[in-house]
XYZ file of C-alpha atoms in Angstrom:
666
model
C 20.565 22.704 5.826
C 17.561 23.393 3.604
C 14.706 25.538 4.890
C 11.390 23.638 4.869
C 8.261 25.132 3.359
C 6.273 26.728 6.226
C 3.402 24.607 7.489
C 1.095 27.596 7.785
C 1.798 28.578 4.157
C 0.227 25.390 2.779
C -2.892 26.412 0.869
C -6.084 24.515 1.679
C -5.791 20.834 2.695
C -7.552 21.590 5.991
C -8.154 17.933 6.886
C -4.520 17.038 6.239
C -3.187 19.845 8.384
C -5.660 19.115 11.186
C -4.802 15.406 11.270
C -1.077 16.168 11.466
C -1.564 18.744 14.213
C -3.714 16.377 16.283
C -0.950 13.789 16.178
C 1.543 16.460 17.188
C -0.659 17.234 20.184
C -1.234 13.551 21.055
C 1.091 10.994 19.396
C -1.084 8.281 21.007
C -3.649 8.960 18.245
C -1.608 6.567 16.123
C -0.322 8.446 13.094
C -1.777 9.585 9.787
C -2.190 7.929 6.411
C -2.448 10.518 3.641
C -4.099 9.240 0.460
C -4.267 11.295 -2.682
C -3.175 12.085 -6.177
C 0.323 13.265 -6.956
C 1.214 16.927 -6.528
C -1.150 17.687 -3.626
C 1.395 18.879 -1.014
C 1.347 15.595 0.932
C 5.114 15.442 1.436
C 5.426 19.219 1.795
C 2.983 19.344 4.709
C 4.605 16.421 6.510
C 8.109 17.841 6.228
C 6.856 21.245 7.366
C 5.311 19.779 10.517
C 8.682 18.825 12.009
C 9.639 22.494 12.330
C 6.577 23.086 14.555
C 7.284 20.350 17.084
C 8.779 21.491 20.407
C 12.416 20.697 21.072
C 13.124 17.559 23.065
C 15.411 17.013 26.067
C 17.790 14.078 25.543
C 20.491 12.340 27.551
C 23.867 13.520 26.223
C 25.514 10.857 24.074
C 22.516 8.512 24.065
C 21.927 7.140 20.554
C 18.300 6.363 21.441
C 17.209 9.876 22.522
C 16.315 8.940 26.107
C 14.488 11.575 28.156
C 16.767 12.613 31.066
C 13.690 13.021 33.284
C 12.570 9.411 32.624
C 15.286 7.425 30.819
C 14.410 4.051 29.355
C 15.604 1.435 31.879
C 16.231 -1.014 29.034
C 18.161 1.405 26.825
C 21.132 -0.355 25.156
C 23.275 2.709 25.943
C 22.123 2.732 29.573
C 21.788 2.726 32.446
C 21.883 6.522 32.472
C 23.005 8.445 35.521
C 20.761 11.295 36.740
C 21.787 14.617 35.335
C 20.804 17.514 33.087
C 19.958 16.862 29.471
C 20.545 18.738 26.272
C 17.929 20.078 23.906
C 17.703 19.361 20.200
C 14.998 19.826 17.545
C 12.538 16.997 16.995
C 13.707 14.833 14.101
C 11.872 13.825 10.984
C 13.264 10.531 9.709
C 12.357 9.301 6.226
C 12.059 5.581 5.500
C 12.962 4.849 1.855
C 10.794 2.358 -0.033
C 13.829 0.186 -0.762
C 15.138 0.090 2.816
C 16.219 -3.229 4.313
C 14.963 -4.700 7.566
C 18.317 -4.031 9.249
C 18.225 -0.390 8.153
C 14.796 -0.036 9.758
C 15.262 -1.811 13.092
C 19.059 -1.812 13.376
C 21.620 -4.591 13.184
C 23.839 -6.539 15.523
C 27.552 -7.019 14.933
C 27.295 -10.804 14.602
C 31.055 -11.313 14.569
C 31.541 -9.547 17.911
C 28.450 -11.189 19.375
C 29.831 -14.656 18.637
C 33.494 -14.053 19.432
C 33.257 -11.598 22.350
C 29.753 -12.218 23.634
C 28.838 -8.503 23.566
C 25.715 -6.885 22.186
C 27.296 -4.535 19.691
C 24.216 -2.913 18.209
C 23.976 -0.364 15.420
C 20.677 1.549 15.748
C 18.298 1.803 12.812
C 15.765 4.351 11.645
C 13.278 3.426 14.381
C 15.808 4.553 16.989
C 16.509 7.758 15.071
C 12.777 8.537 14.931
C 12.171 8.057 18.676
C 10.328 11.136 20.031
C 10.067 12.554 16.505
C 8.406 11.826 13.160
C 8.858 8.732 10.998
C 7.762 9.561 7.469
C 7.134 6.860 4.854
C 6.464 8.193 1.368
C 4.637 5.724 -0.916
C 3.932 3.447 2.039
C 1.777 1.226 -0.191
C 4.925 0.277 -2.144
C 6.851 -0.713 0.987
C 7.463 -4.440 1.473
C 4.872 -6.024 3.722
C 7.334 -7.277 6.327
C 8.726 -3.743 6.766
C 5.212 -2.335 7.146
C 4.490 -4.984 9.781
C 7.670 -4.113 11.691
C 7.146 -0.375 11.798
C 3.446 -0.655 12.672
C 4.222 -3.088 15.485
C 6.851 -0.699 16.822
C 4.413 2.200 16.594
C 1.766 0.219 18.491
C 4.085 -1.063 21.238
C 6.337 1.966 21.539
C 9.394 -0.260 21.317
C 11.524 -2.058 18.751
C 12.846 -5.593 19.217
C 15.847 -6.930 17.308
C 16.688 -10.615 17.610
C 19.506 -12.492 15.897
C 20.231 -16.114 16.767
C 19.460 -15.862 20.487
C 20.855 -12.353 20.967
C 18.169 -9.723 21.479
C 18.054 -5.957 21.915
C 15.074 -3.806 22.861
C 14.830 -0.025 22.787
C 12.084 2.561 23.001
C 10.579 3.685 19.682
C 7.728 6.145 20.157
C 7.187 8.346 17.139
C 4.570 10.051 15.020
C 4.028 7.749 12.033
C 2.997 9.446 8.805
C 2.518 7.573 5.548
C 1.580 8.957 2.153
C 0.328 7.022 -0.864
C -1.236 7.377 -4.283
C -4.113 4.834 -4.496
C -3.552 4.503 -8.250
C -0.329 2.634 -7.472
C -2.031 0.014 -5.302
C -3.759 -0.219 -1.953
C -2.618 -1.216 1.492
C -4.142 -4.353 2.952
C -7.200 -3.622 5.160
C -5.473 -4.955 8.288
C -2.611 -2.507 7.704
C -4.968 0.368 7.001
C -6.500 -0.253 10.416
C -3.151 0.288 12.128
C -3.005 3.944 11.079
C -4.910 6.080 13.544
C -6.281 8.638 11.083
C -6.580 8.896 7.330
C -7.253 11.832 5.047
C -8.032 12.045 1.346
C -6.356 14.937 -0.442
C -6.954 16.317 -3.908
C -5.941 19.418 -5.800
C -8.393 22.281 -5.591
C -10.587 22.938 -8.612
C -10.946 26.616 -7.667
C -8.816 28.783 -9.993
C -8.101 31.419 -7.327
C -6.792 28.839 -4.863
C -4.634 27.209 -7.525
C -3.196 30.621 -8.414
C -2.298 31.183 -4.766
C -0.553 27.797 -4.598
C 1.607 28.691 -7.595
C 2.431 32.158 -6.227
C 3.586 30.810 -2.877
C 5.618 28.022 -4.398
C 7.397 30.372 -6.805
C 8.129 32.794 -3.979
C 9.553 30.005 -1.832
C 11.730 28.659 -4.641
C 13.070 32.149 -5.386
C 14.141 32.881 -1.770
C 13.346 30.213 0.866
C 14.748 32.265 3.753
C 12.737 35.383 2.931
C 9.579 33.338 2.359
C 10.006 31.551 5.705
C 10.547 34.896 7.436
C 7.197 36.134 6.087
C 5.450 33.231 7.829
C 7.573 33.183 10.996
C 4.913 34.828 13.150
C 2.194 32.369 12.087
C 4.583 29.454 12.600
C 5.423 30.644 16.116
C 1.732 30.960 16.968
C 1.002 27.391 15.862
C 4.062 26.123 17.724
C 2.833 27.788 20.933
C -0.658 26.407 20.400
C 0.714 22.861 20.061
C 2.638 23.272 23.328
C -0.442 24.650 25.093
C -2.619 21.819 23.806
C -0.078 19.244 24.981
C -0.109 20.786 28.435
C -3.927 20.829 28.520
C -4.378 17.295 27.168
C -4.113 15.431 30.527
C -6.881 17.622 31.946
C -9.399 17.054 29.136
C -12.468 15.162 30.340
C -14.008 12.509 28.099
C -17.473 12.075 29.572
C -19.732 9.037 29.444
C -21.993 10.790 26.943
C -19.153 11.274 24.480
C -18.013 7.700 25.019
C -21.513 6.426 24.237
C -21.529 8.457 21.033
C -18.155 7.020 20.053
C -19.242 3.451 20.735
C -22.583 3.918 18.958
C -20.878 5.434 15.909
C -18.383 2.580 15.576
C -21.185 0.055 15.980
C -23.425 1.828 13.466
C -20.696 1.762 10.804
C -19.811 -1.863 11.603
C -16.080 -1.354 11.966
C -14.102 -4.413 13.016
C -12.481 -4.696 16.424
C -12.089 -2.036 19.106
C -9.179 -0.030 17.726
C -11.533 2.436 16.061
C -13.245 3.232 19.383
C -9.911 3.859 21.089
C -8.574 6.009 18.253
C -11.786 8.043 18.142
C -11.586 8.653 21.899
C -7.982 9.830 21.688
C -8.700 11.976 18.636
C -11.731 13.628 20.215
C -9.664 14.388 23.324
C -6.890 15.906 21.198
C -9.465 17.985 19.296
C -10.788 19.417 22.551
C -7.252 20.243 23.728
C -6.451 21.849 20.370
C -9.564 24.009 20.751
C -8.495 24.971 24.291
C -11.379 23.155 25.997
C -11.346 20.792 28.962
C -14.439 18.865 27.842
C -15.089 16.774 24.736
C -18.146 17.921 22.797
C -20.287 16.238 20.165
C -18.539 18.261 17.461
C -15.230 16.697 18.536
C -16.713 13.208 18.274
C -18.070 13.994 14.810
C -14.736 15.289 13.526
C -12.934 12.335 15.076
C -15.246 9.933 13.227
C -14.572 11.650 9.898
C -10.827 11.174 10.410
C -10.718 7.759 12.088
C -13.438 5.673 10.422
C -13.429 5.974 6.586
C -10.459 3.668 5.982
C -11.755 1.131 8.499
C -14.960 0.556 6.562
C -13.268 -1.057 3.540
C -14.282 -4.711 3.480
C -12.469 -5.501 0.225
C -10.539 -3.579 -2.434
C -13.698 -2.866 -4.438
C -15.077 -0.750 -1.590
C -14.417 2.969 -1.825
C -13.344 4.606 1.452
C -15.820 7.097 2.798
C -18.432 7.844 5.428
C -22.137 8.611 5.118
C -22.312 11.934 6.979
C -26.114 11.870 7.222
C -25.944 8.523 9.001
C -23.188 9.884 11.238
C -25.254 12.909 12.248
C -28.292 10.726 12.891
C -26.292 8.410 15.166
C -24.749 11.283 17.111
C -28.163 12.891 17.556
C -29.728 9.634 18.725
C -27.099 9.166 21.434
C -26.650 12.817 22.356
C -28.823 12.501 25.452
C -30.761 15.587 24.396
C -34.453 15.875 23.672
C -35.425 16.518 20.048
C -37.215 19.648 21.294
C -33.823 21.123 22.182
C -32.947 21.344 18.505
C -33.599 24.977 17.522
C -33.803 24.221 13.822
C -35.078 20.709 13.154
C -35.063 19.488 9.578
C -38.170 17.360 8.964
C -37.134 16.609 5.382
C -34.701 13.659 5.424
C -34.039 14.128 1.725
C -33.144 17.795 1.981
C -29.732 19.322 1.610
C -28.905 17.938 -1.801
C -26.517 15.271 -0.507
C -23.383 17.415 -0.825
C -22.051 15.369 -3.727
C -21.790 12.172 -1.661
C -22.027 8.896 -3.577
C -24.884 6.518 -2.995
C -24.226 4.217 -0.017
C -23.839 1.179 -2.267
C -21.847 2.939 -4.956
C -18.289 1.804 -5.521
C -15.866 1.379 -8.369
C -18.392 -0.913 -10.031
C -21.478 1.046 -9.014
C -23.388 3.678 -10.918
C -24.332 3.656 -14.584
C -22.729 0.689 -16.277
C -24.538 1.085 -19.554
C -22.484 1.364 -22.686
C -21.343 4.700 -24.004
C -22.047 5.445 -27.661
C -19.273 3.980 -29.806
C -18.060 5.530 -33.012
C -17.793 3.603 -36.257
C -15.581 4.353 -39.228
C -17.581 7.487 -40.012
C -17.190 8.964 -36.527
C -20.924 8.617 -35.733
C -22.562 6.437 -33.073
C -23.350 2.967 -34.407
C -27.070 2.198 -34.809
C -28.659 -0.786 -33.126
C -27.599 -4.046 -34.748
C -24.154 -2.793 -35.815
C -21.007 -4.821 -35.227
C -19.937 -3.185 -31.977
C -21.836 -4.272 -28.883
C -22.275 -2.429 -25.592
C -20.018 -3.353 -22.706
C -20.987 -6.516 -20.846
C -21.157 -6.352 -17.077
C -18.669 -8.542 -15.255
C -19.969 -11.462 -13.262
C -19.489 -11.383 -9.504
C -15.880 -11.885 -8.402
C -15.020 -15.118 -6.658
C -12.307 -16.650 -4.539
C -9.604 -18.168 -6.713
C -7.304 -21.094 -6.157
C -3.562 -20.572 -5.875
C -1.983 -19.605 -9.188
C 1.775 -19.983 -9.478
C 4.638 -19.891 -11.949
C 6.962 -22.926 -12.081
C 10.518 -22.937 -10.798
C 12.130 -20.695 -8.191
C 12.319 -16.981 -8.882
C 13.999 -14.002 -7.282
C 11.265 -11.401 -7.658
C 9.730 -8.934 -5.255
C 8.406 -10.370 -2.015
C 4.824 -11.567 -2.269
C 2.595 -14.549 -1.618
C 2.426 -16.300 -4.963
C 5.273 -18.409 -6.402
C 8.373 -19.972 -4.883
C 11.377 -17.651 -4.718
C 14.697 -17.021 -3.023
C 13.985 -14.215 -0.568
C 15.268 -12.631 2.636
C 12.303 -14.101 4.524
C 10.988 -17.634 4.611
C 12.258 -21.067 5.528
C 15.997 -21.667 5.605
C 17.146 -24.009 2.829
C 20.935 -23.726 3.071
C 23.884 -21.396 3.582
C 26.258 -19.351 1.442
C 29.020 -16.808 1.824
C 27.560 -13.332 2.316
C 27.659 -10.912 -0.585
C 27.982 -7.507 1.028
C 26.625 -6.939 4.534
C 25.531 -10.002 6.500
C 21.780 -9.869 7.138
C 20.655 -13.399 8.090
C 23.251 -15.475 9.922
C 23.283 -19.254 9.454
C 24.685 -20.136 12.876
C 25.389 -23.832 12.324
C 27.212 -23.211 9.041
C 29.242 -20.398 10.624
C 30.343 -22.608 13.535
C 31.133 -25.448 11.115
C 33.326 -23.131 9.026
C 35.191 -21.752 12.062
C 35.680 -24.984 14.028
C 38.617 -26.495 12.062
C 40.737 -23.351 12.569
C 40.480 -22.881 16.338
C 43.890 -24.431 17.192
C 45.656 -22.473 14.457
C 44.051 -19.274 15.728
C 45.326 -19.903 19.266
C 41.981 -20.394 20.950
C 42.456 -20.681 24.710
C 39.080 -19.741 26.227
C 35.580 -21.161 25.927
C 34.500 -18.882 23.075
C 35.057 -19.476 19.378
C 37.568 -17.372 17.465
C 35.442 -16.048 14.591
C 36.802 -14.370 11.479
C 34.913 -12.597 8.752
C 35.521 -15.456 6.320
C 33.715 -17.850 8.673
C 30.371 -16.055 8.528
C 27.655 -17.703 6.463
C 24.481 -16.132 5.148
C 21.268 -18.134 5.474
C 19.724 -18.994 2.097
C 15.956 -18.764 2.429
C 12.989 -19.691 0.292
C 9.769 -17.724 0.448
C 7.173 -16.407 -1.974
C 7.293 -13.766 -4.690
C 4.747 -11.657 -6.539
C 4.185 -12.258 -10.254
C 2.701 -10.500 -13.268
C -0.441 -12.153 -14.666
C -1.101 -10.644 -18.105
C -4.485 -11.303 -19.728
C -4.852 -10.955 -23.506
C -8.603 -10.824 -24.172
C -10.296 -11.126 -27.550
C -13.003 -8.423 -27.624
C -13.947 -8.848 -31.293
C -17.362 -9.528 -32.748
C -16.962 -13.301 -32.475
C -16.653 -12.880 -28.677
C -19.575 -10.493 -28.281
C -21.884 -12.844 -26.364
C -22.604 -10.873 -23.185
C -22.680 -13.891 -20.899
C -19.327 -15.054 -22.247
C -17.636 -11.672 -21.818
C -19.224 -11.271 -18.390
C -17.617 -14.528 -17.262
C -14.252 -13.483 -18.688
C -14.392 -10.108 -16.940
C -15.438 -11.748 -13.693
C -12.466 -14.101 -13.860
C -10.052 -11.229 -14.483
C -11.510 -9.212 -11.605
C -11.277 -12.223 -9.322
C -7.645 -12.814 -10.182
C -6.928 -9.135 -9.660
C -8.506 -9.326 -6.210
C -6.360 -12.367 -5.497
C -3.331 -10.464 -6.807
C -4.107 -7.628 -4.387
C -4.001 -10.101 -1.509
C -0.868 -11.848 -2.795
C 0.976 -8.662 -3.852
C 0.972 -9.487 -7.566
C 0.652 -7.312 -10.621
C -2.101 -7.915 -13.181
C -2.389 -6.434 -16.670
C -4.990 -6.563 -19.438
C -4.502 -6.281 -23.212
C -7.561 -6.323 -25.482
C -7.767 -6.593 -29.253
C -10.626 -5.904 -31.653
C -11.328 -3.923 -34.820
C -8.068 -2.824 -36.365
C -5.652 -3.132 -33.447
C -4.922 -3.801 -29.782
C -4.654 -1.641 -26.690
C -3.436 -1.912 -23.135
C -6.740 -1.630 -21.293
C -5.058 -2.098 -17.920
C -1.312 -1.495 -17.530
C 0.380 -3.819 -15.030
C -0.887 -2.677 -11.667
C -2.119 -3.703 -8.249
C -4.866 -1.078 -8.155
C -8.119 -3.010 -8.147
C -10.168 0.186 -8.257
C -8.698 1.178 -11.615
C -9.089 -2.381 -12.863
C -12.786 -2.534 -11.987
C -13.541 0.676 -13.874
C -11.554 -0.266 -16.982
C -12.948 -3.777 -17.249
C -16.529 -2.704 -16.684
C -16.439 -0.349 -19.656
C -14.754 -2.786 -22.079
C -16.925 -3.039 -25.259
C -16.806 -5.747 -27.951
C -17.196 -5.884 -31.730
C -15.280 -5.702 -35.007
C -12.594 -7.874 -36.570
C -10.089 -10.114 -34.744
C -6.507 -8.783 -34.966
C -5.009 -11.642 -32.915
C -1.440 -10.902 -33.960
C -1.789 -7.293 -32.832
C -2.971 -8.450 -29.403
C -0.058 -10.827 -28.976
C 2.489 -8.278 -30.146
C 1.047 -5.680 -27.775
C 1.308 -8.181 -24.914
C 4.894 -8.949 -25.906
C 5.695 -5.241 -25.763
C 4.078 -4.927 -22.318
C 6.179 -7.807 -21.004
C 9.325 -6.367 -22.577
C 8.823 -3.015 -20.853
C 7.967 -4.655 -17.543
C 11.085 -6.814 -17.815
C 13.161 -3.635 -18.059
C 11.374 -2.072 -15.099
C 11.433 -5.172 -12.925
C 13.622 -7.905 -14.457
C 13.127 -10.275 -11.520
C 9.310 -10.407 -11.762
C 8.166 -13.461 -13.708
C 5.083 -13.409 -15.917
C 2.174 -15.679 -16.772
C 0.283 -15.087 -20.046
C -3.440 -15.957 -20.235
C -4.940 -15.594 -23.754
C -8.754 -15.623 -23.892
C -9.878 -16.149 -27.508
C -11.582 -18.494 -29.979
C -8.356 -18.559 -32.011
C -9.750 -16.738 -35.054
C -7.513 -14.193 -36.776
C -8.949 -11.776 -39.340
C -7.915 -8.503 -40.883
C -4.708 -7.644 -42.699
C -2.523 -9.858 -44.919
C -1.951 -13.444 -43.731
C -3.474 -12.901 -40.273
C -3.160 -16.544 -39.165
C 0.511 -16.832 -40.129
C 1.312 -13.507 -38.500
C -0.426 -14.596 -35.276
C 1.631 -17.801 -35.285
C 4.883 -15.892 -35.609
C 3.864 -13.572 -32.777
C 3.009 -16.548 -30.556
C 6.391 -18.141 -31.142
C 8.062 -15.084 -29.600
C 6.641 -16.080 -26.212
C 7.642 -19.725 -26.674
C 11.212 -18.702 -27.491
C 11.415 -16.641 -24.289
C 9.933 -19.398 -22.121
C 6.899 -17.383 -20.972
C 4.386 -19.633 -19.213
C 1.058 -19.409 -21.053
C -2.457 -20.816 -21.330
C -5.118 -20.309 -24.005
C -8.769 -20.320 -22.950
C -10.689 -21.603 -25.992
C -13.882 -19.558 -26.400
C -14.990 -21.209 -29.659
C -18.662 -22.237 -29.675
C -21.077 -23.951 -32.060
C -21.420 -27.474 -33.442
C -18.444 -27.105 -35.794
C -15.121 -26.379 -34.089
C -11.989 -25.442 -35.987
C -9.568 -25.997 -33.118
C -7.735 -22.737 -33.799
C -7.180 -22.000 -30.112
C -5.393 -25.325 -29.719
C -3.114 -24.476 -32.614
C -2.359 -21.114 -30.996
C -1.517 -22.832 -27.708
C 0.923 -25.078 -29.557
C 2.649 -22.049 -31.067
C 2.855 -20.448 -27.601
C 4.246 -23.601 -26.046
C 1.331 -23.615 -23.637
C -1.930 -25.477 -23.138
C -5.468 -24.874 -24.447
C -8.693 -25.458 -22.530
C -12.283 -25.107 -23.667
C -14.630 -22.331 -22.700
C -16.680 -24.786 -20.628
C -13.694 -24.963 -18.261
C -13.779 -21.189 -17.799
C -16.120 -21.399 -14.819
C -16.149 -18.886 -12.006
C -14.472 -21.401 -9.734
C -11.986 -22.947 -12.118
C -9.927 -20.346 -13.997
C -7.207 -20.139 -11.322
C -7.174 -23.929 -11.002
C -6.857 -24.127 -14.757
C -3.696 -22.009 -14.710
C -2.338 -24.107 -11.873
C -2.942 -27.291 -13.907
C -1.181 -25.773 -16.894
C 1.853 -25.067 -14.743
C 1.775 -28.664 -13.535
C 1.786 -29.851 -17.135
C 4.820 -27.674 -17.887
C 6.702 -29.112 -14.918
C 5.826 -32.647 -15.991
C 7.121 -31.907 -19.496
């Protein structure tokens, strides 16, 4: 068995360690979501925590870790007779991103349930994690239905498994810890709210601290046992402190004054619902117990707010998580019940203190200075006013889009966009199972078994079921897609209002993709080539920044843009072959630069037509004389062209939907 990195040897990351310890003291806090860049000791700290948890008493032979002092009356392995228990270390169970629903909640032996009428249940990871830690790395990449299941179990303290009228319930109380890199996509706000606390982690920028991190890691890798022995005393001290805090927790008093501060803080920051108030109260109580106090103080309420509120203030994906600490202090002071004269060191200057590097209250991914940066021309010097390249246009306000879908029935990742064959959704038929049976089609199973009952010697009321009789339910649900925009950013597209509308449409579809679990990518072309301005992603924060800074100007290398898009789709097809794509080309159809630019663009377009990629061309040509080049491009792509007048803030998604309807009609 490998020796975990000692928890007390983790350098820095004070908020992360505190949040984990508070949940160890009081699992009712509701778990921790750890957000941060890669390589910041997120997983290391979580795995190290399990070694600090006290051992648990369990009923011998119980697969669900029942407490012998208070066994679960509904335990599937019960009822348990009174008797002494055995001790074992608290478990840390990891939930893989690709886990199935049955692996998470457990599975019934359908064959025995039908033929023998017994509840033969194989426990899942939720049962293994009972009275321990359930750790989900990259929780933002976990399928939504699995996130829903584990969060429901964490909230109710129990897991329910139901299969065709047969149900099993067992206790599932655990410390839920999730880690994620926001660059790979966000969790939905309603799922963020289900995590009790959240912390943002980042690598230190202090050279001395970074040196210490490297030293400790190298020492651990060289001799894990010796390194752990060096920190054994500190680990034992923290372990004893956790046990003492757990014992003190029931005696901690949460007074009316602290409750008023909690309620006022949640109201001041306009968090939705009452979960934030409850989590803050539990966190403040755990903080007092961790400090060895029997009363909750204002400093506990303040720290609880910093851990429990930032992720609950996100109204949409463009909002950056965070908390205005000046506003927090003002609210706590207002409801402290103390006279201002009691403050020994009042600060009459509301603007003092320098702000501590906090962003402006209204700043977000699209806030701040959006002016254009100086662009370099062929000579490497900033272009003077009136040159070809124009400063970046600001995107118009995002809007709610209509449903955008790809024709046919796919088999991609679960989402909320296009029709697909999935494990969840409405039942459309039955088939023989391939591998383990996950979704039984009861009627089809009975129909398959019925003709053979006499030959199998059936004598009782039950059916004689064989493995060959079982039928898997075929279900139709929704999948996520890849919407790839190819945007002409050349000089002929440099009208700021036009580019602002295009950027606004892309941002709006990205916001819709966030809600529907899609991927969105952006390829731009101008000057002498094309670039991937936004690789396929679900991270709306990265999208907002990249799109906002997109400049225009130069020639129109249309072929380069199409070939770059073709390469993006080729790579994505290798990474995720089941995810279907929709190509949206935003251009006036002009092609300049290089030999035979129009012919080359036509050949590039025909690559998409040959592969059957659904596409639409948004015609941005303007002026009294129109060449119709965008329509010709759409013909080469095998798609449809629409004019720029149809590119309204409320019509781009409907436009794509209409194009798909035209393809189906054809």
